[in-house]
Amino acid sequence: MLLKEIRAIVTETVVLAPEDQAAEEANTNWFGAPPHERMGLSADEVVTVFEETAAVLREQVAGCGHQGTATFYVWHDAVAGQLRCSAGTRKPGDLPFPVEYRVTQDLRAIVVEFLQDRAPGSIAWGELEPVPFPEDESGLAVWTFDLTPFGR
């Protein structure tokens, strides 16, 4: 079901409106999956579907004649227990996150974190701890894919 939902992103109209960033919120999708579904998926197949989806989105952006920056991005919202993705006209270093984030090329690590979450969206009270980040990497990991058509 998760893979099917990710693939369905390309059936929706991508809103690219640099003059109206709020309108681009329509591009945000979130995906959950029960633990039994997560255990049946491999990170590689989820990564492949996201990469294929991003490539199709790039073709759609080229087809609509958009003349500026366009970025597709994916992250794991651990609080909600969801994989999320969006697209917009911001550059990777200027994405609309209310928290500190870091751009990564390692989509697999984001997907693995999501798939290994056996209690999506919940944390046992006794297990609450600050989330440790490696010293050189802090903030939410966000994978980005340039949707700007090649040759522009």
mmCIF file with all atom_site columns, N, CA and C in Angstrom, residues 4-66:
data_model
loop_
_atom_site.group_PDB
_atom_site.id
_atom_site.type_symbol
_atom_site.label_atom_id
_atom_site.label_alt_id
_atom_site.label_comp_id
_atom_site.label_asym_id
_atom_site.label_entity_id
_atom_site.label_seq_id
_atom_site.pdbx_PDB_ins_code
_atom_site.Cartn_x
_atom_site.Cartn_y
_atom_site.Cartn_z
_atom_site.occupancy
_atom_site.B_iso_or_equiv
_atom_site.pdbx_formal_charge
_atom_site.auth_seq_id
_atom_site.auth_comp_id
_atom_site.auth_asym_id
_atom_site.auth_atom_id
_atom_site.pdbx_PDB_model_num
ATOM 1   N N  . LYS A 1 4  ? 2.313  2.040  -3.418  1.00 0.00 ? 4  LYS A N  1
ATOM 2   C CA . LYS A 1 4  ? 1.245  2.507  -4.298  1.00 0.00 ? 4  LYS A CA 1
ATOM 3   C C  . LYS A 1 4  ? 0.912  3.976  -4.005  1.00 0.00 ? 4  LYS A C  1
ATOM 4   N N  . GLU A 1 5  ? 0.868  4.332  -2.732  1.00 0.00 ? 5  GLU A N  1
ATOM 5   C CA . GLU A 1 5  ? 0.564  5.710  -2.347  1.00 0.00 ? 5  GLU A CA 1
ATOM 6   C C  . GLU A 1 5  ? 1.658  6.676  -2.800  1.00 0.00 ? 5  GLU A C  1
ATOM 7   N N  . ILE A 1 6  ? 2.909  6.253  -2.696  1.00 0.00 ? 6  ILE A N  1
ATOM 8   C CA . ILE A 1 6  ? 4.015  7.110  -3.154  1.00 0.00 ? 6  ILE A CA 1
ATOM 9   C C  . ILE A 1 6  ? 3.918  7.308  -4.665  1.00 0.00 ? 6  ILE A C  1
ATOM 10  N N  . ARG A 1 7  ? 3.680  6.221  -5.389  1.00 0.00 ? 7  ARG A N  1
ATOM 11  C CA . ARG A 1 7  ? 3.558  6.324  -6.851  1.00 0.00 ? 7  ARG A CA 1
ATOM 12  C C  . ARG A 1 7  ? 2.412  7.246  -7.263  1.00 0.00 ? 7  ARG A C  1
ATOM 13  N N  . ALA A 1 8  ? 1.359  7.310  -6.460  1.00 0.00 ? 8  ALA A N  1
ATOM 14  C CA . ALA A 1 8  ? 0.189  8.119  -6.789  1.00 0.00 ? 8  ALA A CA 1
ATOM 15  C C  . ALA A 1 8  ? 0.464  9.620  -6.750  1.00 0.00 ? 8  ALA A C  1
ATOM 16  N N  . ILE A 1 9  ? 1.572  10.031 -6.176  1.00 0.00 ? 9  ILE A N  1
ATOM 17  C CA . ILE A 1 9  ? 1.911  11.458 -6.125  1.00 0.00 ? 9  ILE A CA 1
ATOM 18  C C  . ILE A 1 9  ? 1.894  12.068 -7.519  1.00 0.00 ? 9  ILE A C  1
ATOM 19  N N  . VAL A 1 10 ? 2.361  11.312 -8.502  1.00 0.00 ? 10 VAL A N  1
ATOM 20  C CA . VAL A 1 10 ? 2.475  11.858 -9.861  1.00 0.00 ? 10 VAL A CA 1
ATOM 21  C C  . VAL A 1 10 ? 1.127  12.046 -10.540 1.00 0.00 ? 10 VAL A C  1
ATOM 22  N N  . THR A 1 11 ? 0.065  11.551 -9.942  1.00 0.00 ? 11 THR A N  1
ATOM 23  C CA . THR A 1 11 ? -1.270 11.750 -10.516 1.00 0.00 ? 11 THR A CA 1
ATOM 24  C C  . THR A 1 11 ? -1.894 13.057 -10.043 1.00 0.00 ? 11 THR A C  1
ATOM 25  N N  . GLU A 1 12 ? -1.244 13.711 -9.094  1.00 0.00 ? 12 GLU A N  1
ATOM 26  C CA . GLU A 1 12 ? -1.733 14.977 -8.562  1.00 0.00 ? 12 GLU A CA 1
ATOM 27  C C  . GLU A 1 12 ? -1.037 16.139 -9.271  1.00 0.00 ? 12 GLU A C  1
ATOM 28  N N  . THR A 1 13 ? -1.688 17.261 -9.351  1.00 0.00 ? 13 THR A N  1
ATOM 29  C CA . THR A 1 13 ? -1.086 18.452 -9.943  1.00 0.00 ? 13 THR A CA 1
ATOM 30  C C  . THR A 1 13 ? -0.096 19.059 -8.966  1.00 0.00 ? 13 THR A C  1
ATOM 31  N N  . VAL A 1 14 ? 1.112  19.327 -9.437  1.00 0.00 ? 14 VAL A N  1
ATOM 32  C CA . VAL A 1 14 ? 2.129  19.964 -8.606  1.00 0.00 ? 14 VAL A CA 1
ATOM 33  C C  . VAL A 1 14 ? 1.934  21.474 -8.688  1.00 0.00 ? 14 VAL A C  1
ATOM 34  N N  . VAL A 1 15 ? 1.793  22.102 -7.539  1.00 0.00 ? 15 VAL A N  1
ATOM 35  C CA . VAL A 1 15 ? 1.614  23.551 -7.472  1.00 0.00 ? 15 VAL A CA 1
ATOM 36  C C  . VAL A 1 15 ? 2.980  24.188 -7.286  1.00 0.00 ? 15 VAL A C  1
ATOM 37  N N  . LEU A 1 16 ? 3.408  24.967 -8.264  1.00 0.00 ? 16 LEU A N  1
ATOM 38  C CA . LEU A 1 16 ? 4.669  25.699 -8.186  1.00 0.00 ? 16 LEU A CA 1
ATOM 39  C C  . LEU A 1 16 ? 4.341  27.180 -8.281  1.00 0.00 ? 16 LEU A C  1
ATOM 40  N N  . ALA A 1 17 ? 4.377  27.844 -7.138  1.00 0.00 ? 17 ALA A N  1
ATOM 41  C CA . ALA A 1 17 ? 3.962  29.240 -7.058  1.00 0.00 ? 17 ALA A CA 1
ATOM 42  C C  . ALA A 1 17 ? 4.927  30.028 -6.176  1.00 0.00 ? 17 ALA A C  1
ATOM 43  N N  . PRO A 1 18 ? 6.069  30.453 -6.734  1.00 0.00 ? 18 PRO A N  1
ATOM 44  C CA . PRO A 1 18 ? 7.039  31.177 -5.912  1.00 0.00 ? 18 PRO A CA 1
ATOM 45  C C  . PRO A 1 18 ? 6.465  32.439 -5.269  1.00 0.00 ? 18 PRO A C  1
ATOM 46  N N  . GLU A 1 19 ? 5.442  33.019 -5.873  1.00 0.00 ? 19 GLU A N  1
ATOM 47  C CA . GLU A 1 19 ? 4.821  34.224 -5.320  1.00 0.00 ? 19 GLU A CA 1
ATOM 48  C C  . GLU A 1 19 ? 3.796  33.896 -4.232  1.00 0.00 ? 19 GLU A C  1
ATOM 49  N N  . ASP A 1 20 ? 3.458  32.607 -4.066  1.00 0.00 ? 20 ASP A N  1
ATOM 50  C CA . ASP A 1 20 ? 2.474  32.180 -3.064  1.00 0.00 ? 20 ASP A CA 1
ATOM 51  C C  . ASP A 1 20 ? 2.926  30.861 -2.444  1.00 0.00 ? 20 ASP A C  1
ATOM 52  N N  . GLN A 1 21 ? 3.911  30.949 -1.568  1.00 0.00 ? 21 GLN A N  1
ATOM 53  C CA . GLN A 1 21 ? 4.484  29.751 -0.953  1.00 0.00 ? 21 GLN A CA 1
ATOM 54  C C  . GLN A 1 21 ? 3.441  28.922 -0.209  1.00 0.00 ? 21 GLN A C  1
ATOM 55  N N  . ALA A 1 22 ? 2.439  29.569 0.360   1.00 0.00 ? 22 ALA A N  1
ATOM 56  C CA . ALA A 1 22 ? 1.401  28.829 1.091   1.00 0.00 ? 22 ALA A CA 1
ATOM 57  C C  . ALA A 1 22 ? 0.642  27.890 0.160   1.00 0.00 ? 22 ALA A C  1
ATOM 58  N N  . ALA A 1 23 ? 0.477  28.277 -1.088  1.00 0.00 ? 23 ALA A N  1
ATOM 59  C CA . ALA A 1 23 ? -0.234 27.424 -2.050  1.00 0.00 ? 23 ALA A CA 1
ATOM 60  C C  . ALA A 1 23 ? 0.520  26.124 -2.297  1.00 0.00 ? 23 ALA A C  1
ATOM 61  N N  . GLU A 1 24 ? 1.841  26.160 -2.160  1.00 0.00 ? 24 GLU A N  1
ATOM 62  C CA . GLU A 1 24 ? 2.660  24.967 -2.396  1.00 0.00 ? 24 GLU A CA 1
ATOM 63  C C  . GLU A 1 24 ? 2.493  23.906 -1.303  1.00 0.00 ? 24 GLU A C  1
ATOM 64  N N  . GLU A 1 25 ? 1.862  24.268 -0.204  1.00 0.00 ? 25 GLU A N  1
ATOM 65  C CA . GLU A 1 25 ? 1.603  23.285 0.853   1.00 0.00 ? 25 GLU A CA 1
ATOM 66  C C  . GLU A 1 25 ? 0.705  22.162 0.338   1.00 0.00 ? 25 GLU A C  1
ATOM 67  N N  . ALA A 1 26 ? -0.022 22.412 -0.741  1.00 0.00 ? 26 ALA A N  1
ATOM 68  C CA . ALA A 1 26 ? -0.865 21.376 -1.350  1.00 0.00 ? 26 ALA A CA 1
ATOM 69  C C  . ALA A 1 26 ? -0.031 20.205 -1.870  1.00 0.00 ? 26 ALA A C  1
ATOM 70  N N  . ASN A 1 27 ? 1.262  20.411 -2.049  1.00 0.00 ? 27 ASN A N  1
ATOM 71  C CA . ASN A 1 27 ? 2.153  19.364 -2.555  1.00 0.00 ? 27 ASN A CA 1
ATOM 72  C C  . ASN A 1 27 ? 2.617  18.394 -1.473  1.00 0.00 ? 27 ASN A C  1
ATOM 73  N N  . THR A 1 28 ? 2.309  18.676 -0.230  1.00 0.00 ? 28 THR A N  1
ATOM 74  C CA . THR A 1 28 ? 2.795  17.844 0.866   1.00 0.00 ? 28 THR A CA 1
ATOM 75  C C  . THR A 1 28 ? 1.949  16.584 1.014   1.00 0.00 ? 28 THR A C  1
ATOM 76  N N  . ASN A 1 29 ? 2.634  15.453 1.069   1.00 0.00 ? 29 ASN A N  1
ATOM 77  C CA . ASN A 1 29 ? 1.994  14.148 1.265   1.00 0.00 ? 29 ASN A CA 1
ATOM 78  C C  . ASN A 1 29 ? 2.617  13.484 2.484   1.00 0.00 ? 29 ASN A C  1
ATOM 79  N N  . TRP A 1 30 ? 1.830  12.719 3.207   1.00 0.00 ? 30 TRP A N  1
ATOM 80  C CA . TRP A 1 30 ? 2.356  11.975 4.347   1.00 0.00 ? 30 TRP A CA 1
ATOM 81  C C  . TRP A 1 30 ? 1.869  10.546 4.241   1.00 0.00 ? 30 TRP A C  1
ATOM 82  N N  . PHE A 1 31 ? 2.759  9.640  4.620   1.00 0.00 ? 31 PHE A N  1
ATOM 83  C CA . PHE A 1 31 ? 2.498  8.215  4.479   1.00 0.00 ? 31 PHE A CA 1
ATOM 84  C C  . PHE A 1 31 ? 2.786  7.508  5.787   1.00 0.00 ? 31 PHE A C  1
ATOM 85  N N  . GLY A 1 32 ? 1.831  6.743  6.219   1.00 0.00 ? 32 GLY A N  1
ATOM 86  C CA . GLY A 1 32 ? 2.023  5.887  7.370   1.00 0.00 ? 32 GLY A CA 1
ATOM 87  C C  . GLY A 1 32 ? 1.899  4.443  6.914   1.00 0.00 ? 32 GLY A C  1
ATOM 88  N N  . ALA A 1 33 ? 2.304  3.557  7.753   1.00 0.00 ? 33 ALA A N  1
ATOM 89  C CA . ALA A 1 33 ? 2.150  2.128  7.468   1.00 0.00 ? 33 ALA A CA 1
ATOM 90  C C  . ALA A 1 33 ? 2.200  1.392  8.793   1.00 0.00 ? 33 ALA A C  1
ATOM 91  N N  . PRO A 1 34 ? 1.309  0.427  8.978   1.00 0.00 ? 34 PRO A N  1
ATOM 92  C CA . PRO A 1 34 ? 1.334  -0.340 10.224  1.00 0.00 ? 34 PRO A CA 1
ATOM 93  C C  . PRO A 1 34 ? 2.619  -1.167 10.298  1.00 0.00 ? 34 PRO A C  1
ATOM 94  N N  . PRO A 1 35 ? 3.012  -1.538 11.496  1.00 0.00 ? 35 PRO A N  1
ATOM 95  C CA . PRO A 1 35 ? 4.263  -2.288 11.664  1.00 0.00 ? 35 PRO A CA 1
ATOM 96  C C  . PRO A 1 35 ? 4.383  -3.524 10.772  1.00 0.00 ? 35 PRO A C  1
ATOM 97  N N  . HIS A 1 36 ? 3.299  -4.285 10.565  1.00 0.00 ? 36 HIS A N  1
ATOM 98  C CA . HIS A 1 36 ? 3.400  -5.487 9.747   1.00 0.00 ? 36 HIS A CA 1
ATOM 99  C C  . HIS A 1 36 ? 3.725  -5.140 8.290   1.00 0.00 ? 36 HIS A C  1
ATOM 100 N N  . GLU A 1 37 ? 3.223  -4.004 7.802   1.00 0.00 ? 37 GLU A N  1
ATOM 101 C CA . GLU A 1 37 ? 3.559  -3.589 6.435   1.00 0.00 ? 37 GLU A CA 1
ATOM 102 C C  . GLU A 1 37 ? 5.003  -3.124 6.362   1.00 0.00 ? 37 GLU A C  1
ATOM 103 N N  . ARG A 1 38 ? 5.449  -2.394 7.379   1.00 0.00 ? 38 ARG A N  1
ATOM 104 C CA . ARG A 1 38 ? 6.830  -1.912 7.406   1.00 0.00 ? 38 ARG A CA 1
ATOM 105 C C  . ARG A 1 38 ? 7.817  -3.084 7.388   1.00 0.00 ? 38 ARG A C  1
ATOM 106 N N  . MET A 1 39 ? 7.483  -4.133 8.125   1.00 0.00 ? 39 MET A N  1
ATOM 107 C CA . MET A 1 39 ? 8.389  -5.293 8.177   1.00 0.00 ? 39 MET A CA 1
ATOM 108 C C  . MET A 1 39 ? 8.457  -6.012 6.836   1.00 0.00 ? 39 MET A C  1
ATOM 109 N N  . GLY A 1 40 ? 7.428  -5.875 6.006   1.00 0.00 ? 40 GLY A N  1
ATOM 110 C CA . GLY A 1 40 ? 7.403  -6.542 4.715   1.00 0.00 ? 40 GLY A CA 1
ATOM 111 C C  . GLY A 1 40 ? 8.038  -5.748 3.587   1.00 0.00 ? 40 GLY A C  1
ATOM 112 N N  . LEU A 1 41 ? 8.511  -4.547 3.890   1.00 0.00 ? 41 LEU A N  1
ATOM 113 C CA . LEU A 1 41 ? 9.122  -3.699 2.874   1.00 0.00 ? 41 LEU A CA 1
ATOM 114 C C  . LEU A 1 41 ? 10.627 -3.619 3.066   1.00 0.00 ? 41 LEU A C  1
ATOM 115 N N  . SER A 1 42 ? 11.342 -3.473 1.970   1.00 0.00 ? 42 SER A N  1
ATOM 116 C CA . SER A 1 42 ? 12.774 -3.213 2.078   1.00 0.00 ? 42 SER A CA 1
ATOM 117 C C  . SER A 1 42 ? 13.003 -1.728 1.832   1.00 0.00 ? 42 SER A C  1
ATOM 118 N N  . ALA A 1 43 ? 14.028 -1.202 2.462   1.00 0.00 ? 43 ALA A N  1
ATOM 119 C CA . ALA A 1 43 ? 14.363 0.206  2.260   1.00 0.00 ? 43 ALA A CA 1
ATOM 120 C C  . ALA A 1 43 ? 14.677 0.470  0.798   1.00 0.00 ? 43 ALA A C  1
ATOM 121 N N  . ASP A 1 44 ? 15.340 -0.465 0.152   1.00 0.00 ? 44 ASP A N  1
ATOM 122 C CA . ASP A 1 44 ? 15.721 -0.261 -1.247  1.00 0.00 ? 44 ASP A CA 1
ATOM 123 C C  . ASP A 1 44 ? 14.509 -0.100 -2.158  1.00 0.00 ? 44 ASP A C  1
ATOM 124 N N  . GLU A 1 45 ? 13.445 -0.871 -1.932  1.00 0.00 ? 45 GLU A N  1
ATOM 125 C CA . GLU A 1 45 ? 12.278 -0.729 -2.800  1.00 0.00 ? 45 GLU A CA 1
ATOM 126 C C  . GLU A 1 45 ? 11.563 0.595  -2.555  1.00 0.00 ? 45 GLU A C  1
ATOM 127 N N  . VAL A 1 46 ? 11.529 1.066  -1.322  1.00 0.00 ? 46 VAL A N  1
ATOM 128 C CA . VAL A 1 46 ? 10.904 2.361  -1.038  1.00 0.00 ? 46 VAL A CA 1
ATOM 129 C C  . VAL A 1 46 ? 11.731 3.491  -1.658  1.00 0.00 ? 46 VAL A C  1
ATOM 130 N N  . VAL A 1 47 ? 13.054 3.409  -1.520  1.00 0.00 ? 47 VAL A N  1
ATOM 131 C CA . VAL A 1 47 ? 13.943 4.412  -2.120  1.00 0.00 ? 47 VAL A CA 1
ATOM 132 C C  . VAL A 1 47 ? 13.747 4.441  -3.629  1.00 0.00 ? 47 VAL A C  1
ATOM 133 N N  . THR A 1 48 ? 13.705 3.281  -4.252  1.00 0.00 ? 48 THR A N  1
ATOM 134 C CA . THR A 1 48 ? 13.532 3.207  -5.711  1.00 0.00 ? 48 THR A CA 1
ATOM 135 C C  . THR A 1 48 ? 12.235 3.879  -6.141  1.00 0.00 ? 48 THR A C  1
ATOM 136 N N  . VAL A 1 49 ? 11.159 3.641  -5.420  1.00 0.00 ? 49 VAL A N  1
ATOM 137 C CA . VAL A 1 49 ? 9.875  4.247  -5.774  1.00 0.00 ? 49 VAL A CA 1
ATOM 138 C C  . VAL A 1 49 ? 9.934  5.767  -5.607  1.00 0.00 ? 49 VAL A C  1
ATOM 139 N N  . PHE A 1 50 ? 10.555 6.258  -4.551  1.00 0.00 ? 50 PHE A N  1
ATOM 140 C CA . PHE A 1 50 ? 10.695 7.711  -4.390  1.00 0.00 ? 50 PHE A CA 1
ATOM 141 C C  . PHE A 1 50 ? 11.534 8.299  -5.526  1.00 0.00 ? 50 PHE A C  1
ATOM 142 N N  . GLU A 1 51 ? 12.626 7.643  -5.884  1.00 0.00 ? 51 GLU A N  1
ATOM 143 C CA . GLU A 1 51 ? 13.479 8.147  -6.959  1.00 0.00 ? 51 GLU A CA 1
ATOM 144 C C  . GLU A 1 51 ? 12.750 8.143  -8.301  1.00 0.00 ? 51 GLU A C  1
ATOM 145 N N  . GLU A 1 52 ? 12.000 7.086  -8.573  1.00 0.00 ? 52 GLU A N  1
ATOM 146 C CA . GLU A 1 52 ? 11.217 7.018  -9.815  1.00 0.00 ? 52 GLU A CA 1
ATOM 147 C C  . GLU A 1 52 ? 10.143 8.112  -9.835  1.00 0.00 ? 52 GLU A C  1
ATOM 148 N N  . THR A 1 53 ? 9.499  8.307  -8.711  1.00 0.00 ? 53 THR A N  1
ATOM 149 C CA . THR A 1 53 ? 8.470  9.338  -8.596  1.00 0.00 ? 53 THR A CA 1
ATOM 150 C C  . THR A 1 53 ? 9.074  10.718 -8.832  1.00 0.00 ? 53 THR A C  1
ATOM 151 N N  . ALA A 1 54 ? 10.230 10.979 -8.236  1.00 0.00 ? 54 ALA A N  1
ATOM 152 C CA . ALA A 1 54 ? 10.893 12.269 -8.410  1.00 0.00 ? 54 ALA A CA 1
ATOM 153 C C  . ALA A 1 54 ? 11.259 12.505 -9.877  1.00 0.00 ? 54 ALA A C  1
ATOM 154 N N  . ALA A 1 55 ? 11.707 11.468 -10.568 1.00 0.00 ? 55 ALA A N  1
ATOM 155 C CA . ALA A 1 55 ? 12.061 11.606 -11.983 1.00 0.00 ? 55 ALA A CA 1
ATOM 156 C C  . ALA A 1 55 ? 10.826 11.954 -12.822 1.00 0.00 ? 55 ALA A C  1
ATOM 157 N N  . VAL A 1 56 ? 9.692  11.343 -12.516 1.00 0.00 ? 56 VAL A N  1
ATOM 158 C CA . VAL A 1 56 ? 8.450  11.658 -13.241 1.00 0.00 ? 56 VAL A CA 1
ATOM 159 C C  . VAL A 1 56 ? 8.021  13.094 -12.924 1.00 0.00 ? 56 VAL A C  1
ATOM 160 N N  . LEU A 1 57 ? 8.157  13.503 -11.671 1.00 0.00 ? 57 LEU A N  1
ATOM 161 C CA . LEU A 1 57 ? 7.814  14.878 -11.309 1.00 0.00 ? 57 LEU A CA 1
ATOM 162 C C  . LEU A 1 57 ? 8.678  15.874 -12.080 1.00 0.00 ? 57 LEU A C  1
ATOM 163 N N  . ARG A 1 58 ? 9.957  15.547 -12.252 1.00 0.00 ? 58 ARG A N  1
ATOM 164 C CA . ARG A 1 58 ? 10.844 16.424 -13.027 1.00 0.00 ? 58 ARG A CA 1
ATOM 165 C C  . ARG A 1 58 ? 10.312 16.581 -14.455 1.00 0.00 ? 58 ARG A C  1
ATOM 166 N N  . GLU A 1 59 ? 9.873  15.487 -15.046 1.00 0.00 ? 59 GLU A N  1
ATOM 167 C CA . GLU A 1 59 ? 9.299  15.548 -16.405 1.00 0.00 ? 59 GLU A CA 1
ATOM 168 C C  . GLU A 1 59 ? 8.040  16.412 -16.424 1.00 0.00 ? 59 GLU A C  1
ATOM 169 N N  . GLN A 1 60 ? 7.222  16.295 -15.391 1.00 0.00 ? 60 GLN A N  1
ATOM 170 C CA . GLN A 1 60 ? 6.002  17.096 -15.312 1.00 0.00 ? 60 GLN A CA 1
ATOM 171 C C  . GLN A 1 60 ? 6.325  18.577 -15.182 1.00 0.00 ? 60 GLN A C  1
ATOM 172 N N  . VAL A 1 61 ? 7.340  18.898 -14.393 1.00 0.00 ? 61 VAL A N  1
ATOM 173 C CA . VAL A 1 61 ? 7.756  20.289 -14.225 1.00 0.00 ? 61 VAL A CA 1
ATOM 174 C C  . VAL A 1 61 ? 8.262  20.837 -15.558 1.00 0.00 ? 61 VAL A C  1
ATOM 175 N N  . ALA A 1 62 ? 9.023  20.030 -16.273 1.00 0.00 ? 62 ALA A N  1
ATOM 176 C CA . ALA A 1 62 ? 9.499  20.446 -17.599 1.00 0.00 ? 62 ALA A CA 1
ATOM 177 C C  . ALA A 1 62 ? 8.323  20.681 -18.539 1.00 0.00 ? 62 ALA A C  1
ATOM 178 N N  . GLY A 1 63 ? 7.333  19.818 -18.465 1.00 0.00 ? 63 GLY A N  1
ATOM 179 C CA . GLY A 1 63 ? 6.174  19.916 -19.337 1.00 0.00 ? 63 GLY A CA 1
ATOM 180 C C  . GLY A 1 63 ? 5.280  21.106 -19.060 1.00 0.00 ? 63 GLY A C  1
ATOM 181 N N  . CYS A 1 64 ? 5.282  21.583 -17.814 1.00 0.00 ? 64 CYS A N  1
ATOM 182 C CA . CYS A 1 64 ? 4.408  22.714 -17.483 1.00 0.00 ? 64 CYS A CA 1
ATOM 183 C C  . CYS A 1 64 ? 5.074  24.052 -17.769 1.00 0.00 ? 64 CYS A C  1
ATOM 184 N N  . GLY A 1 65 ? 6.347  24.037 -18.144 1.00 0.00 ? 65 GLY A N  1
ATOM 185 C CA . GLY A 1 65 ? 7.043  25.260 -18.518 1.00 0.00 ? 65 GLY A CA 1
ATOM 186 C C  . GLY A 1 65 ? 7.554  26.091 -17.357 1.00 0.00 ? 65 GLY A C  1
ATOM 187 N N  . HIS A 1 66 ? 7.633  25.521 -16.163 1.00 0.00 ? 66 HIS A N  1
ATOM 188 C CA . HIS A 1 66 ? 8.148  26.262 -15.004 1.00 0.00 ? 66 HIS A CA 1
ATOM 189 C C  . HIS A 1 66 ? 9.579  26.718 -15.285 1.00 0.00 ? 66 HIS A C  1
#
